[in-house]
Amino acid sequence: METEPDADRADELATLARTVREGVGRLNWRMRFEAGAPAPGPAVLAVLSRLYRGGTHTPGELAEAERIHPQSLTRILASLAERELITRTPDPADGRRSLIDLTPAGLRELRQYSIARETWLAAALERTLSPTEQELLRLAAGLLARIADS
């Protein structure tokens, strides 16, 4: 008995999803290891990155955008504010809310961590992949970003 084309396609997609997840996970683990210094947690990096890319956010916007529980985000923001990596100011349009911004110290911390990871990754790409494979990876990286943003 032959399998249905839809079932074959679902199996292919499940295998692709597993392969991508494993590859991205292993690469992420390796970049954290190669960065040397203790890495900020993924949620902390997500918040700092979101503020860098998107500018000022309310806590609610950050929680929704990064899919972080508000209670967890409260602890993260308190820690970041204590270390002066973010500022919290009252929202002039709604005094019950606060506005969160990245400080120059927060940007430095984010960049230092990113540079260490990117330096290792660039060297690994150069020694491991051909120019054609590097171009394929450039295309795949754009696709991964699209999937993450969907």
CSV table of C-alpha atoms in Angstrom, one decimal:
chain,number,residue,atom,x,y,z
A,1,MET,CA,0.0,0.0,0.0
A,2,GLU,CA,1.4,3.4,-1.0
A,3,THR,CA,1.5,6.3,1.5
A,4,GLU,CA,-0.5,9.4,0.7
A,5,PRO,CA,1.4,12.3,-0.8
A,6,ASP,CA,0.3,14.5,2.0
A,7,ALA,CA,1.6,12.1,4.6
A,8,ASP,CA,5.0,11.9,2.7
A,9,ARG,CA,5.2,15.7,2.7
A,10,ALA,CA,4.3,15.8,6.4
A,11,ASP,CA,7.1,13.3,7.1
A,12,GLU,CA,9.6,15.3,5.0
A,13,LEU,CA,8.7,18.5,6.8
A,14,ALA,CA,8.9,16.9,10.2
A,15,THR,CA,12.4,15.6,9.3
A,16,LEU,CA,13.4,19.0,8.0
A,17,ALA,CA,12.1,20.7,11.2
A,18,ARG,CA,14.1,18.3,13.4
A,19,THR,CA,17.3,18.8,11.4
A,20,VAL,CA,17.0,22.6,11.5
A,21,ARG,CA,16.2,22.6,15.2
A,22,GLU,CA,19.1,20.4,16.0
A,23,GLY,CA,21.5,22.4,13.8
A,24,VAL,CA,20.4,25.7,15.2
A,25,GLY,CA,20.5,24.4,18.7
A,26,ARG,CA,24.0,23.0,18.3
A,27,LEU,CA,25.3,26.2,16.7
A,28,ASN,CA,23.7,28.3,19.4
A,29,TRP,CA,25.3,26.2,22.1
A,30,ARG,CA,28.7,26.3,20.4
A,31,MET,CA,28.6,30.1,19.9
A,32,ARG,CA,27.8,30.6,23.6
A,33,PHE,CA,30.7,28.3,24.5
A,34,GLU,CA,33.1,30.1,22.2
A,35,ALA,CA,32.1,33.5,23.4
A,36,GLY,CA,34.1,32.8,26.6
A,37,ALA,CA,32.6,35.0,29.2
A,38,PRO,CA,29.4,33.8,31.0
A,39,ALA,CA,26.5,34.4,28.6
A,40,PRO,CA,23.4,36.4,29.6
A,41,GLY,CA,20.4,34.1,29.5
A,42,PRO,CA,18.4,33.8,26.4
A,43,ALA,CA,15.5,35.9,27.7
A,44,VAL,CA,17.9,38.7,28.8
A,45,LEU,CA,19.5,38.7,25.3
A,46,ALA,CA,16.1,38.7,23.7
A,47,VAL,CA,15.0,41.8,25.7
A,48,LEU,CA,18.3,43.7,25.1
A,49,SER,CA,18.1,42.8,21.4
A,50,ARG,CA,14.5,43.8,21.0
A,51,LEU,CA,15.3,47.2,22.6
A,52,TYR,CA,18.3,47.7,20.3
A,53,ARG,CA,16.3,46.8,17.2
A,54,GLY,CA,13.0,48.3,18.0
A,55,GLY,CA,13.8,51.2,20.4
A,56,THR,CA,11.6,52.1,23.3
A,57,HIS,CA,9.0,49.5,24.5
A,58,THR,CA,6.5,49.2,27.3
A,59,PRO,CA,6.9,46.0,29.5
A,60,GLY,CA,3.7,44.7,27.9
A,61,GLU,CA,5.0,45.1,24.4
A,62,LEU,CA,8.3,43.4,25.3
A,63,ALA,CA,6.5,40.5,27.0
A,64,GLU,CA,4.2,40.0,23.9
A,65,ALA,CA,7.0,40.5,21.3
A,66,GLU,CA,9.4,38.0,23.1
A,67,ARG,CA,6.7,35.7,24.4
A,68,ILE,CA,7.9,36.1,27.9
A,69,HIS,CA,5.5,35.8,30.9
A,70,PRO,CA,5.0,39.2,32.5
A,71,GLN,CA,6.2,37.9,35.9
A,72,SER,CA,9.4,36.6,34.4
A,73,LEU,CA,9.9,39.9,32.5
A,74,THR,CA,9.4,41.9,35.7
A,75,ARG,CA,12.4,40.0,37.2
A,76,ILE,CA,14.5,40.5,34.1
A,77,LEU,CA,13.8,44.2,33.9
A,78,ALA,CA,14.6,44.7,37.6
A,79,SER,CA,17.9,43.0,37.1
A,80,LEU,CA,18.7,45.0,33.9
A,81,ALA,CA,17.8,48.2,35.6
A,82,GLU,CA,19.9,47.4,38.7
A,83,ARG,CA,22.9,46.9,36.4
A,84,GLU,CA,22.0,50.1,34.5
A,85,LEU,CA,21.6,48.3,31.2
A,86,ILE,CA,18.1,49.8,30.7
A,87,THR,CA,16.1,52.8,32.0
A,88,ARG,CA,12.5,52.9,33.0
A,89,THR,CA,10.6,56.1,32.7
A,90,PRO,CA,6.9,56.9,33.2
A,91,ASP,CA,4.9,56.9,30.0
A,92,PRO,CA,3.7,60.5,29.5
A,93,ALA,CA,0.6,59.3,27.7
A,94,ASP,CA,-0.3,56.8,30.5
A,95,GLY,CA,1.3,57.2,33.9
A,96,ARG,CA,0.4,53.7,34.9
A,97,ARG,CA,2.9,52.3,32.3
A,98,SER,CA,6.6,52.7,32.0
A,99,LEU,CA,8.8,53.0,29.0
A,100,ILE,CA,11.9,50.8,28.7
A,101,ASP,CA,15.0,52.0,26.9
A,102,LEU,CA,18.5,50.5,26.3
A,103,THR,CA,21.3,52.4,27.9
A,104,PRO,CA,24.8,52.9,26.4
A,105,ALA,CA,26.0,50.3,28.9
A,106,GLY,CA,23.3,47.9,27.8
A,107,LEU,CA,24.3,48.4,24.2
A,108,ARG,CA,28.0,47.8,25.0
A,109,GLU,CA,27.1,44.6,26.9
A,110,LEU,CA,25.0,43.3,24.0
A,111,ARG,CA,27.7,44.2,21.4
A,112,GLN,CA,30.5,42.7,23.4
A,113,TYR,CA,28.7,39.4,23.6
A,114,SER,CA,27.6,39.5,20.0
A,115,ILE,CA,31.1,40.4,18.7
A,116,ALA,CA,32.6,37.4,20.5
A,117,ARG,CA,30.1,35.0,19.0
A,118,GLU,CA,30.3,36.5,15.5
A,119,THR,CA,34.1,36.5,15.5
A,120,TRP,CA,34.1,32.7,16.2
A,121,LEU,CA,31.3,32.1,13.7
A,122,ALA,CA,33.0,34.1,10.9
A,123,ALA,CA,36.2,32.1,11.3
A,124,ALA,CA,34.2,28.8,11.3
A,125,LEU,CA,32.4,29.8,8.1
A,126,GLU,CA,35.7,30.7,6.4
A,127,ARG,CA,37.5,27.5,7.3
A,128,THR,CA,34.5,25.1,6.9
A,129,LEU,CA,32.4,26.3,4.0
A,130,SER,CA,33.1,27.0,0.3
A,131,PRO,CA,32.1,30.4,-1.1
A,132,THR,CA,29.0,28.7,-2.7
A,133,GLU,CA,28.1,27.1,0.6
A,134,GLN,CA,28.5,30.5,2.3
A,135,GLU,CA,26.1,32.1,-0.2
A,136,LEU,CA,23.6,29.2,0.5
A,137,LEU,CA,23.9,29.9,4.2
A,138,ARG,CA,23.3,33.6,3.6
A,139,LEU,CA,20.0,32.7,1.9
A,140,ALA,CA,19.1,30.2,4.6
A,141,ALA,CA,19.7,32.8,7.3
A,142,GLY,CA,17.2,35.1,5.7
A,143,LEU,CA,14.7,32.2,5.6
A,144,LEU,CA,15.3,31.4,9.2
A,145,ALA,CA,14.7,35.0,10.2
A,146,ARG,CA,11.4,35.0,8.2
A,147,ILE,CA,10.3,31.8,10.0
A,148,ALA,CA,11.2,33.3,13.4
A,149,ASP,CA,9.2,36.4,12.7
A,150,SER,CA,6.2,34.6,11.4
